[in-house]
GROMACS .gro file of C-alpha atoms in nm:
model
  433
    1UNK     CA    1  15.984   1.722  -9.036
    2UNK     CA    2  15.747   1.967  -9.244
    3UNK     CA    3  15.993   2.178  -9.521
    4UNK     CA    4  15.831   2.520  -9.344
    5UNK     CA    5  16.013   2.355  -9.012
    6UNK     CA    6  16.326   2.342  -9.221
    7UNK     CA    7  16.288   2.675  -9.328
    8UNK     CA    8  16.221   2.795  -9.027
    9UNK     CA    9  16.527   2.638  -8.846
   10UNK     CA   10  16.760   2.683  -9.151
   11UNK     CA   11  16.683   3.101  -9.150
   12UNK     CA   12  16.758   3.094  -8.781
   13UNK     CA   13  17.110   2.990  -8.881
   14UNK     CA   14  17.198   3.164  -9.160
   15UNK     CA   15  16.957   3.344  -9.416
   16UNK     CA   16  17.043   3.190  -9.736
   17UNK     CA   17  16.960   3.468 -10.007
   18UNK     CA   18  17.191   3.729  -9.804
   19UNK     CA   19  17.474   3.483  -9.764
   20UNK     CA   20  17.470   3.396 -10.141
   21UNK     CA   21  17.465   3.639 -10.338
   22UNK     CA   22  17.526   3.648 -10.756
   23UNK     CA   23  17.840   3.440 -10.838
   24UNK     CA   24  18.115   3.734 -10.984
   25UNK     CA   25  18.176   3.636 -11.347
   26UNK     CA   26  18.514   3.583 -11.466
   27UNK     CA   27  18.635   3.612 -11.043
   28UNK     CA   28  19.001   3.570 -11.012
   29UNK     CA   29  19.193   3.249 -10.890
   30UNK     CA   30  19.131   3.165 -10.478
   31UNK     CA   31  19.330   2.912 -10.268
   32UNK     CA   32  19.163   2.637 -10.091
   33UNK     CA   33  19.307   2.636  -9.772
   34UNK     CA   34  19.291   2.256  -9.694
   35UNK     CA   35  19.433   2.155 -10.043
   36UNK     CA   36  19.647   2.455 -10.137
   37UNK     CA   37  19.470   2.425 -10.501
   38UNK     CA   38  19.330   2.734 -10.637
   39UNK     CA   39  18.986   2.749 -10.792
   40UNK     CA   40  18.837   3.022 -11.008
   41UNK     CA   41  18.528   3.071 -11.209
   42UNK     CA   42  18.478   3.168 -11.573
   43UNK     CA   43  18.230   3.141 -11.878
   44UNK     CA   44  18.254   2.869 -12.104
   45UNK     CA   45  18.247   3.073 -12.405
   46UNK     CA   46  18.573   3.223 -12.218
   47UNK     CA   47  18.755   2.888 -12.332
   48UNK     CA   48  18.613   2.897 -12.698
   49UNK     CA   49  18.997   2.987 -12.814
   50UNK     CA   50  19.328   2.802 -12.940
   51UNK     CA   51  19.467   2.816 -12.552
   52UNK     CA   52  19.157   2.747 -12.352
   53UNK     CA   53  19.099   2.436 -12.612
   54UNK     CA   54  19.412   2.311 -12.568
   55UNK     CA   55  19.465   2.332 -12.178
   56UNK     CA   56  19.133   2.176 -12.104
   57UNK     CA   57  19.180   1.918 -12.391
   58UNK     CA   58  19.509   1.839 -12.249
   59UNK     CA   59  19.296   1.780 -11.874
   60UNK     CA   60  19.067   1.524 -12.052
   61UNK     CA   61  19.359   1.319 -12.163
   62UNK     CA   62  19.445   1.311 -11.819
   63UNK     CA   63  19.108   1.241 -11.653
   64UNK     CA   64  19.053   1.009 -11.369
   65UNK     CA   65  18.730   0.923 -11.578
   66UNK     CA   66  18.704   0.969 -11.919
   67UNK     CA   67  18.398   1.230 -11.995
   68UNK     CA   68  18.372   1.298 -12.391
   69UNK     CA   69  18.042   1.530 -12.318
   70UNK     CA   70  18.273   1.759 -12.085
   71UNK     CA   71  18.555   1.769 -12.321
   72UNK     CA   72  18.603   2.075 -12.549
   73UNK     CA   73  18.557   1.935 -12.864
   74UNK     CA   74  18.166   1.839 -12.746
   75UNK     CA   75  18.118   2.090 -12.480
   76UNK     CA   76  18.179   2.387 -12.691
   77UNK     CA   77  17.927   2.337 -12.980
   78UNK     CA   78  17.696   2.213 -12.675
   79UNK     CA   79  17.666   2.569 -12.636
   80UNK     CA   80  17.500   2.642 -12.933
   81UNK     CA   81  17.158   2.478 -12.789
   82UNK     CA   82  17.207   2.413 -12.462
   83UNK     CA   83  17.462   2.607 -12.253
   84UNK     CA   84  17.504   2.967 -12.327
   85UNK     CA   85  17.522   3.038 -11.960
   86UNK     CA   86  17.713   2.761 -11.808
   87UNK     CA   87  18.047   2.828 -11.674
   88UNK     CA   88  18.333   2.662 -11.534
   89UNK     CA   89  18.483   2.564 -11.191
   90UNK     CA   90  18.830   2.506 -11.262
   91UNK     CA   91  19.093   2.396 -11.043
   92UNK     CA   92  19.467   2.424 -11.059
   93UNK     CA   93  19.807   2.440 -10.835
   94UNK     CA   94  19.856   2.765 -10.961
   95UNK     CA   95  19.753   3.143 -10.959
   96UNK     CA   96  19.845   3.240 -11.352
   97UNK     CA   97  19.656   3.252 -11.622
   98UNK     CA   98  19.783   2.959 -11.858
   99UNK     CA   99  19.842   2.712 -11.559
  100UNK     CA  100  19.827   2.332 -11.599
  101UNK     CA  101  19.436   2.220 -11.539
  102UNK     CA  102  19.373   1.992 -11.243
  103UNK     CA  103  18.981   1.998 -11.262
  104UNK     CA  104  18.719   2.134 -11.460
  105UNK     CA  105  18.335   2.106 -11.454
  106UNK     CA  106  18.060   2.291 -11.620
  107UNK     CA  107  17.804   2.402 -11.445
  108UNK     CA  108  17.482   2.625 -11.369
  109UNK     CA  109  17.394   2.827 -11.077
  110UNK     CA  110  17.026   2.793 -11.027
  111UNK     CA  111  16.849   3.034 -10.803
  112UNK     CA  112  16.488   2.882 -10.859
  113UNK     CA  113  16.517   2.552 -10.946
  114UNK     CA  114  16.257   2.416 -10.728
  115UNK     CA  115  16.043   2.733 -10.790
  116UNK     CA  116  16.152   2.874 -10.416
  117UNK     CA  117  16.455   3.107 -10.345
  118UNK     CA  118  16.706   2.840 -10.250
  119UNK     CA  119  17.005   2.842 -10.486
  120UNK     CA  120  17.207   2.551 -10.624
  121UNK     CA  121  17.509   2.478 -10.848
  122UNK     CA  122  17.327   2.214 -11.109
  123UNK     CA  123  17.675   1.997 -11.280
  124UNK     CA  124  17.582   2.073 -11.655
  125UNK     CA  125  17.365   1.809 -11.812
  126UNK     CA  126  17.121   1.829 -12.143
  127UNK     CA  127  16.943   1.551 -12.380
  128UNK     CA  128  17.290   1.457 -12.555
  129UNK     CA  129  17.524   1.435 -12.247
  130UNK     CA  130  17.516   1.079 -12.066
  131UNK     CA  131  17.731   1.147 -11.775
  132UNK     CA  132  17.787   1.404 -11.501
  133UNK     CA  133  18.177   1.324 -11.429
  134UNK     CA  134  18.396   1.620 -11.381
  135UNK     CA  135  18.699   1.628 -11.549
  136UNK     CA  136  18.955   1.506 -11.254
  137UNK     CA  137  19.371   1.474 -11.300
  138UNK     CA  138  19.408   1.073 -11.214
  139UNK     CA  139  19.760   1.195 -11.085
  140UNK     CA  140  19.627   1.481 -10.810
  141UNK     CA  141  19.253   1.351 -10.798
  142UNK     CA  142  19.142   1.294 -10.426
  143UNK     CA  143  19.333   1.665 -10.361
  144UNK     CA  144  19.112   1.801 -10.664
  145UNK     CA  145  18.756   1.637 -10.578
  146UNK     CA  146  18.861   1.748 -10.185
  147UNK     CA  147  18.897   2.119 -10.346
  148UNK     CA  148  18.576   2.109 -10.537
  149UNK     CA  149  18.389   2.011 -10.244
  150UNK     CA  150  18.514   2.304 -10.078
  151UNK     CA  151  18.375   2.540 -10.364
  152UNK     CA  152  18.120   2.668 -10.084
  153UNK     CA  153  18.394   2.752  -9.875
  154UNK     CA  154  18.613   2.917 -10.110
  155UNK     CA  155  18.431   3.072 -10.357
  156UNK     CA  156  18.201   3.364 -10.304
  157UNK     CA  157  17.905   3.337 -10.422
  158UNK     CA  158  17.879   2.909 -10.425
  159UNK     CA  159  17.591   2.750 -10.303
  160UNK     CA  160  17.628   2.514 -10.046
  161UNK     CA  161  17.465   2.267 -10.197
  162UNK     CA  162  17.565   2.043 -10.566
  163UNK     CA  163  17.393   1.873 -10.796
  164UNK     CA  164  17.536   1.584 -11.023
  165UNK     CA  165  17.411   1.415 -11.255
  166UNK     CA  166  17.451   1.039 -11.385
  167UNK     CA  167  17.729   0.985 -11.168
  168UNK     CA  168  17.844   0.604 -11.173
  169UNK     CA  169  17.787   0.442 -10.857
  170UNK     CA  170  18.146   0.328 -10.855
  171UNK     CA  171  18.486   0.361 -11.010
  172UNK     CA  172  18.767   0.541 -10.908
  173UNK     CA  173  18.596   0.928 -10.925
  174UNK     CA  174  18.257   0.784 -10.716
  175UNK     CA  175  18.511   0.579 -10.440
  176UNK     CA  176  18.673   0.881 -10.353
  177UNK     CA  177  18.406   1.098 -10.346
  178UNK     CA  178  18.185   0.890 -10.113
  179UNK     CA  179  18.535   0.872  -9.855
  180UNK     CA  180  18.523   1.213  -9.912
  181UNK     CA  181  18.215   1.272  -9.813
  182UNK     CA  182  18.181   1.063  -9.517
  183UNK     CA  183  18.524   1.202  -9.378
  184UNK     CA  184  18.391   1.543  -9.369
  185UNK     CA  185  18.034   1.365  -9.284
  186UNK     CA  186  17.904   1.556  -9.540
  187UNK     CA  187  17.544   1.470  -9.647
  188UNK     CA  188  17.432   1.338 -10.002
  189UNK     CA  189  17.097   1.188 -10.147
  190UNK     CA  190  17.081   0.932 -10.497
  191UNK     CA  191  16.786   0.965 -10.703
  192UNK     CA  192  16.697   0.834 -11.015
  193UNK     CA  193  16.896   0.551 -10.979
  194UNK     CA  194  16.918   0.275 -11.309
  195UNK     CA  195  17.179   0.045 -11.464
  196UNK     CA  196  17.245   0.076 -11.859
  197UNK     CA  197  17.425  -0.165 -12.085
  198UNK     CA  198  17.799  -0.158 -12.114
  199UNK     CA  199  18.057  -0.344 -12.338
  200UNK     CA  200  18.326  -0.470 -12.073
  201UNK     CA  201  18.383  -0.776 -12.124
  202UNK     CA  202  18.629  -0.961 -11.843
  203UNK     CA  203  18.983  -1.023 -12.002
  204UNK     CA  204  18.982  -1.383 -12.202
  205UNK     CA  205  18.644  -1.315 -12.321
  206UNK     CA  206  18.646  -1.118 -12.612
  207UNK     CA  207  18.639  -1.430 -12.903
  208UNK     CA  208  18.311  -1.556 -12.801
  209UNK     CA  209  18.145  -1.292 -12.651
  210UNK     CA  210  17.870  -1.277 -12.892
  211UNK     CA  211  17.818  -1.647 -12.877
  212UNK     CA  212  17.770  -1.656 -12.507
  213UNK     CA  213  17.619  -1.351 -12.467
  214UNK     CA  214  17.317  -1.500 -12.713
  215UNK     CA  215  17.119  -1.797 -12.718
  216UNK     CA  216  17.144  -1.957 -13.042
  217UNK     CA  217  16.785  -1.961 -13.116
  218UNK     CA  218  16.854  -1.586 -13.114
  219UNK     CA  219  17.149  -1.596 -13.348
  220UNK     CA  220  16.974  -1.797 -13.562
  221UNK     CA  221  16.662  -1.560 -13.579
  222UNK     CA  222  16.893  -1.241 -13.667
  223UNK     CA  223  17.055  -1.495 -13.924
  224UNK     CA  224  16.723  -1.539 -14.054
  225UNK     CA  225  16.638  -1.161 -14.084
  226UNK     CA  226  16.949  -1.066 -14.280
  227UNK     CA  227  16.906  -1.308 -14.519
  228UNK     CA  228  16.565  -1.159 -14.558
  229UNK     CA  229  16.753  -0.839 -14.632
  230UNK     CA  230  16.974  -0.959 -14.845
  231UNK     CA  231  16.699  -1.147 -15.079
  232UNK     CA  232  16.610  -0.762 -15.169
  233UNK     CA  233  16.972  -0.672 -15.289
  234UNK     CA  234  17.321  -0.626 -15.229
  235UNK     CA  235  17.420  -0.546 -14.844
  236UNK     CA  236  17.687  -0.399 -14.688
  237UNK     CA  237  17.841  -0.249 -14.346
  238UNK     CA  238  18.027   0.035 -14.352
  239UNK     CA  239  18.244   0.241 -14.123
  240UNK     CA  240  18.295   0.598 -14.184
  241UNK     CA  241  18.567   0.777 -13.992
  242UNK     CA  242  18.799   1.004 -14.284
  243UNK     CA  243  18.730   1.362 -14.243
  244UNK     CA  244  18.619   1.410 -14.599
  245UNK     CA  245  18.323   1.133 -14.557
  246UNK     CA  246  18.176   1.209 -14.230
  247UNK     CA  247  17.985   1.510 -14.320
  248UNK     CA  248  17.786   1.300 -14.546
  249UNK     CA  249  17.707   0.990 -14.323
  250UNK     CA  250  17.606   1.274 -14.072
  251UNK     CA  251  17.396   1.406 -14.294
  252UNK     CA  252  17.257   1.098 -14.449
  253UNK     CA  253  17.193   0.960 -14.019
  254UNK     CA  254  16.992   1.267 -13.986
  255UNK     CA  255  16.775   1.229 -14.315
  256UNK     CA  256  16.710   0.827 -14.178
  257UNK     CA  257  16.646   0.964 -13.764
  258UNK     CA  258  16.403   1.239 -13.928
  259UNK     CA  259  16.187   0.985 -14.163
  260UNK     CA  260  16.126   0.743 -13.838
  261UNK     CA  261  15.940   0.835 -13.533
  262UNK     CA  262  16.176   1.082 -13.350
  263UNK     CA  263  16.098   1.291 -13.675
  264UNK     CA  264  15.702   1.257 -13.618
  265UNK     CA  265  15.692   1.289 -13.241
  266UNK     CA  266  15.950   1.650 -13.301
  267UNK     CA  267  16.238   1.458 -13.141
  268UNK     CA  268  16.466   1.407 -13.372
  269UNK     CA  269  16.761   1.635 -13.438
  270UNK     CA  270  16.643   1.766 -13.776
  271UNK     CA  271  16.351   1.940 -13.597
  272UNK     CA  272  16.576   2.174 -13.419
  273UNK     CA  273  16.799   2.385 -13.622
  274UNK     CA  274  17.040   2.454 -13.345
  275UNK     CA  275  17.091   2.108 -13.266
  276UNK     CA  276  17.172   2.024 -13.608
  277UNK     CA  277  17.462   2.289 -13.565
  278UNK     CA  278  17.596   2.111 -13.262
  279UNK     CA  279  17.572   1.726 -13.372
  280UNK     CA  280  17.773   1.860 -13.687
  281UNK     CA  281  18.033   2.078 -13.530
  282UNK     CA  282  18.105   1.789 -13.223
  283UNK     CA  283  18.137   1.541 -13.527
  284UNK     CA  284  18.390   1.768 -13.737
  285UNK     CA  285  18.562   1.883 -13.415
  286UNK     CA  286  18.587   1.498 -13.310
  287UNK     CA  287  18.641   1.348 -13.671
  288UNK     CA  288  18.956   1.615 -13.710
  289UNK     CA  289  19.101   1.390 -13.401
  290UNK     CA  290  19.023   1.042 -13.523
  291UNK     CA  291  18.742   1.043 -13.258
  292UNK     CA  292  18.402   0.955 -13.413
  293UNK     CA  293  18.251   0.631 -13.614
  294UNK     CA  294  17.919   0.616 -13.834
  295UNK     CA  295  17.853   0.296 -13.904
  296UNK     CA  296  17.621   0.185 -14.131
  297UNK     CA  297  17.366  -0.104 -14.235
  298UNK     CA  298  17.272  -0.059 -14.647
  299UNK     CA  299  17.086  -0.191 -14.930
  300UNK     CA  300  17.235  -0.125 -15.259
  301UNK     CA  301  17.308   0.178 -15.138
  302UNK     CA  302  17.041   0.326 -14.912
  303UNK     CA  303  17.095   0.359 -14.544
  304UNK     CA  304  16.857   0.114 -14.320
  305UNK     CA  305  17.064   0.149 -14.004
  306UNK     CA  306  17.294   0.412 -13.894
  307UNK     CA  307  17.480   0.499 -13.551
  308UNK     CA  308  17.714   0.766 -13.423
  309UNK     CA  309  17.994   0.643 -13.211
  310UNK     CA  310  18.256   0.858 -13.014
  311UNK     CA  311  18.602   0.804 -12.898
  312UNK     CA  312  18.800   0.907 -12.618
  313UNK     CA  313  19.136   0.688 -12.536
  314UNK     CA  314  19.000   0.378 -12.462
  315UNK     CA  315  18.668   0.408 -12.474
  316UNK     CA  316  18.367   0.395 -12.691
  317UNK     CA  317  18.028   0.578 -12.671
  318UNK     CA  318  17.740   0.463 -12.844
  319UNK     CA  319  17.571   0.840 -12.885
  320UNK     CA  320  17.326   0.785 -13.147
  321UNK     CA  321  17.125   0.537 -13.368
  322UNK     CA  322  16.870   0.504 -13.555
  323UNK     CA  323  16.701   0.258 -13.839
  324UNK     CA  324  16.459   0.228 -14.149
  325UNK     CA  325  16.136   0.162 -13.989
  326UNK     CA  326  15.952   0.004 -14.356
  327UNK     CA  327  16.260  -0.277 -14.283
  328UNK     CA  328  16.174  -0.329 -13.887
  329UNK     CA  329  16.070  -0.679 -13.967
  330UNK     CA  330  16.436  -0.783 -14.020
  331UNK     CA  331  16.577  -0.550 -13.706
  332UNK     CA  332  16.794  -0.328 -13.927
  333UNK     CA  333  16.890  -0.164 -13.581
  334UNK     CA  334  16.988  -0.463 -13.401
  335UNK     CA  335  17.202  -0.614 -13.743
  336UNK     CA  336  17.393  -0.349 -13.718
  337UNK     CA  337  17.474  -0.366 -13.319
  338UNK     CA  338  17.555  -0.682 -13.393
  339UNK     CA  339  17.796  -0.550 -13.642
  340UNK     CA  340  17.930  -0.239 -13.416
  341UNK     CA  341  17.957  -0.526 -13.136
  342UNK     CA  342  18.187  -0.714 -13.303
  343UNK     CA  343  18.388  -0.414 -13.433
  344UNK     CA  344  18.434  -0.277 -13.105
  345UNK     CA  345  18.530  -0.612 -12.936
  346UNK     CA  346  18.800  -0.698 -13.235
  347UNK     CA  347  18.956  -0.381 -13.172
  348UNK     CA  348  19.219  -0.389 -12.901
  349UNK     CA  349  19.245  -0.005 -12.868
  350UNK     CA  350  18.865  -0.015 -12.702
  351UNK     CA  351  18.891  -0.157 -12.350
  352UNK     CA  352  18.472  -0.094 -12.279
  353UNK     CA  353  18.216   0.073 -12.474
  354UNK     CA  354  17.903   0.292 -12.306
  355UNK     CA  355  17.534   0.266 -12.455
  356UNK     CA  356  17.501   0.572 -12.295
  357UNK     CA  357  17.110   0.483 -12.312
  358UNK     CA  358  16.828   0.631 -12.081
  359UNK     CA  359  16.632   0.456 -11.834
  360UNK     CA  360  16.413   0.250 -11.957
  361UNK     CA  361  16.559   0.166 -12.269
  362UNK     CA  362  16.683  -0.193 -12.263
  363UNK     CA  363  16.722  -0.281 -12.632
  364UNK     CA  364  17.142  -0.245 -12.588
  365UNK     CA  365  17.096  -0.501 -12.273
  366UNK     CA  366  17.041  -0.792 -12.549
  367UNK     CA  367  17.392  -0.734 -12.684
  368UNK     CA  368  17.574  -0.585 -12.387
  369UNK     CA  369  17.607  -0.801 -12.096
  370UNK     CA  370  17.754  -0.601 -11.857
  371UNK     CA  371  17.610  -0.280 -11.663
  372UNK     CA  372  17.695   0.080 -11.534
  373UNK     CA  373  17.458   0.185 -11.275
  374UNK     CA  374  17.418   0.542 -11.215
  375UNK     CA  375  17.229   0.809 -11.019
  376UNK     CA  376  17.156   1.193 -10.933
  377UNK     CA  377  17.365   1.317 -10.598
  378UNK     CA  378  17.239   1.604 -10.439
  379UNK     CA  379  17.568   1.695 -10.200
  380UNK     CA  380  17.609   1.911  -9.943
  381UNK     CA  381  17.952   2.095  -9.993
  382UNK     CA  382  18.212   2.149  -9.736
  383UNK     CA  383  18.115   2.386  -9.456
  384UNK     CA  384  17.764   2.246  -9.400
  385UNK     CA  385  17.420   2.352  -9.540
  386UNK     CA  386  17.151   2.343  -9.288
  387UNK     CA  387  16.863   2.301  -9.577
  388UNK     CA  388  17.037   2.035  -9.755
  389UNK     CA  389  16.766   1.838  -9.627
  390UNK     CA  390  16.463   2.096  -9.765
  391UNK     CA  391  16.690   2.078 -10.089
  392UNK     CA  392  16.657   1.698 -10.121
  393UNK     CA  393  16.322   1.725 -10.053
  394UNK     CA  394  16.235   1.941 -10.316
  395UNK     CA  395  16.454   1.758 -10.590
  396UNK     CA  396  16.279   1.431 -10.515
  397UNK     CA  397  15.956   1.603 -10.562
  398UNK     CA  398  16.076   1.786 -10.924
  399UNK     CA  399  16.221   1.442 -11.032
  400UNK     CA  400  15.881   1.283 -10.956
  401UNK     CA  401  15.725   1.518 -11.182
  402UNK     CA  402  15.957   1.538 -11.418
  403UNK     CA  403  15.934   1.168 -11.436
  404UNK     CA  404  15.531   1.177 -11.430
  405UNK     CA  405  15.583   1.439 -11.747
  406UNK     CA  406  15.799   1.221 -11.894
  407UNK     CA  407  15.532   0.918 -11.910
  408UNK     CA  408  15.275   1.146 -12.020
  409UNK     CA  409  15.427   1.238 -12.295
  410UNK     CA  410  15.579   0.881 -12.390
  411UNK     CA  411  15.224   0.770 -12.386
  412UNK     CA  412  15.101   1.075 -12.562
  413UNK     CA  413  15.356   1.036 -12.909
  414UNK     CA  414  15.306   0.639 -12.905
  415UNK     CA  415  14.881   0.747 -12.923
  416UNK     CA  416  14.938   0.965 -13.168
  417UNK     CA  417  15.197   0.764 -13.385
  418UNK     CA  418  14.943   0.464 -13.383
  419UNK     CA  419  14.681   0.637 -13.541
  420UNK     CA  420  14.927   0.814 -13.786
  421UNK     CA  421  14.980   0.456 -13.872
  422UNK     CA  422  14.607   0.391 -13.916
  423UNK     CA  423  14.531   0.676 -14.125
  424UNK     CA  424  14.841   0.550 -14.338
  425UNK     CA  425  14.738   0.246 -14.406
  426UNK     CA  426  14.322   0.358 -14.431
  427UNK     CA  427  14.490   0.599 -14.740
  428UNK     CA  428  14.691   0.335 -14.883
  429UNK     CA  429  14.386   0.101 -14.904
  430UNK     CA  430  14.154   0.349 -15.065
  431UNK     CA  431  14.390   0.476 -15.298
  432UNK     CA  432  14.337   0.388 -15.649
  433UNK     CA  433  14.567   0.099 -15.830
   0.00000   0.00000   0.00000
């Protein structure tokens, strides 16, 4: 079936620009009538304040799955570069203002996103968030998800259609959507689907988790390559997580991310002014909590592997890292996984860590054994949506391109990076002794 038959069919039914209109800012509170939960929209920056902090804050302790990219303390400074229009849908069993938080998620109403007139409500997602999970009350959760799929129904305004991204295929928030979804017999497509390494190791097999996860010729390389590091000088690992330290191991990651090849290709954080406001205000805001690690790799004193860790309850996300390229003959970056590895695993507060790396990326898979697959949904939301298909259509198509743009410019940077490298070492050569 041809999308202008889908159109076609789909305006016969119900023309979709006059039956969604703008979504009301700030709307009030409005009862799901199959739950009896109420749901209400509002900006994000409405929930920058002592009260909105502390009621959505007190939802993320509570979550069915922990989200640290949808909590306050990360979401709000997210605004700076990435989100001054997002809002949130948030769900409660009350009408008042300063009711107990069943649900929250940030999110995007996009009336163009596939360059046609067909609007959609996008979860929030951006280069430093690694998971699409709303934040869900374990105590009142299937109730909660059921209301959010009804958003359509009960909000004027919704779409009828949802996007979410890097949603784990299962665990306790994907299990009760999918029985949601196929009560109702509500439609969904996966895209982009990919397994990254996770630190979960089954229960008995924390001691030697290293050992088995490694073959000893391995060990006995990276054995080889510290050694080689420590022939230059004095070595040490370091932790930094005291309020009055981590502005300077923040700084001092970005100086090392900056002088590698993030910082030549434009990537790294340094190049963007307003991301350097975020990374340092989620890192205060999460350090202030006992929330965030830097851990370090130096030599006598200068940095040759760094990483940025975050915490929430009992688990560990591995946001950031980053290494001393003029050392990458003895894998500064993997010593020092090595080293977080076996932090994380002696530590019985941390049930599971997340690499929280992007497809394609495999160098956490040597370490980690285990794996969280993931995907894109594109759901249709209670009440029907007659061009969910057209809409799944046209997402595959964007994420096709989007991945075909991707690979361009991957191949692009690593061209121009090699001959950087060339020219380097041509000037070195001819330079006088």
């Amino acid at each position: 079936m041809t999308a202008q038959t889908l159109l076609t069919r789909a305006a016969a039914q119900r023309p979709p620009m006059a039956a969604e209109p703008p979504l009301p800012v700030a709307a009030p509170p409005v009862r799901c009538a199959d739950t009896g939960l109420y749901m209400r929209i509002v900006p994000l920056k409405a929930y920058d304040n002592p009260n909105g902090r502390e009621r959505w804050h007190n939802l993320a302790v509570r979550a069915l799955v922990p989200n640290v990219f949808y909590e306050p303390e990360f979401a709000i400074p997210a605004m700076i570069p990435f989100g001054d229009d997002v809002q949130l849908l948030l769900i409660a069993d009350e009408r008042g203002p300063d009711v107990q938080l069943l649900g929250l998620l940030p999110f995007r109403i996009s009336t163009r996103r596939w360059g046609v007139p067909l609007p959609v409500a996008v979860a929030w997602n951006h280069p430093f968030a690694a998971l699409g999970v709303p934040l869900i009350d374990r105590d009142r959760a299937r109730d909660t998800i059921a209301t959010l799929l009804n958003a359509a129904r009960v909000l004027p305004g919704m779409p009828r259609r949802m996007v979410l991204p890097l949603i784990p295929d299962h665990g306790p928030f994907a299990e009760l959507l999918d029985e949601l979804l196929q009560q109702d017999n509500l439609r969904e497509l996966r895209l982009d689907r990919y397994a990254r390494a996770i630190l979960d190791p089954p229960l008995g097999a924390r001691d030697h988790y290293l050992e088995n996860k490694l073959s000893s010729r391995t060990r006995g390389k990276m054995r080889t390559e510290l050694r080689r590091i420590e022939r230059q000088g004095t070595v040490t690992f370091d932790t930094i997580t005291a309020r009055d330290e981590i502005d300077e191991a923040l700084e001092d990651f970005l100086a090392l991310e900056a002088a590698g090849w993030k910082g030549r290709g434009g990537t790294a954080v340094s190049c963007s002014p307003a991301e350097i406001e975020f990374l340092r205000q989620t890192v205060r805001n999460l350090a202030a909590c006992g929330r965030v690690r830097i851990d370090r790799l130096r030599l006598d004193g200068r940095t040759l592997a760094s990483s940025i860790i975050y915490l929430t309850g009992d688990q560990a996300w591995c946001a950031k890292i980053c290494y001393d390229e003029s050392q990458a003959a003895s894998s500064p970056g993997s010593q020092l996984v090595m080293y977080i590895t076996s932090e994380l695993l002696a530590d019985p507060s941390i049930a599971r860590a997340d690499s929280c790396t992007p497809p394609n990326r495999p160098f956490m898979s040597k370490f980690w054994g285990e794996q969280l697959p993931l995907s894109n949904r594109v759901i249709e939301l209670a009440g029907g949506d007659p061009l969910h298909p057209l809409a799944a259509m046209l997402e595959q198509g964007r994420r096709r391109l989007s991945h075909a743009l991707h690979e361009f410019k991957e191949r692009r940077n690593a061209s121009q990076d090699k001959r950087r490298r060339k020219n380097d070492d041509r000037e070195k050569q001819s330079a006088p002794e």
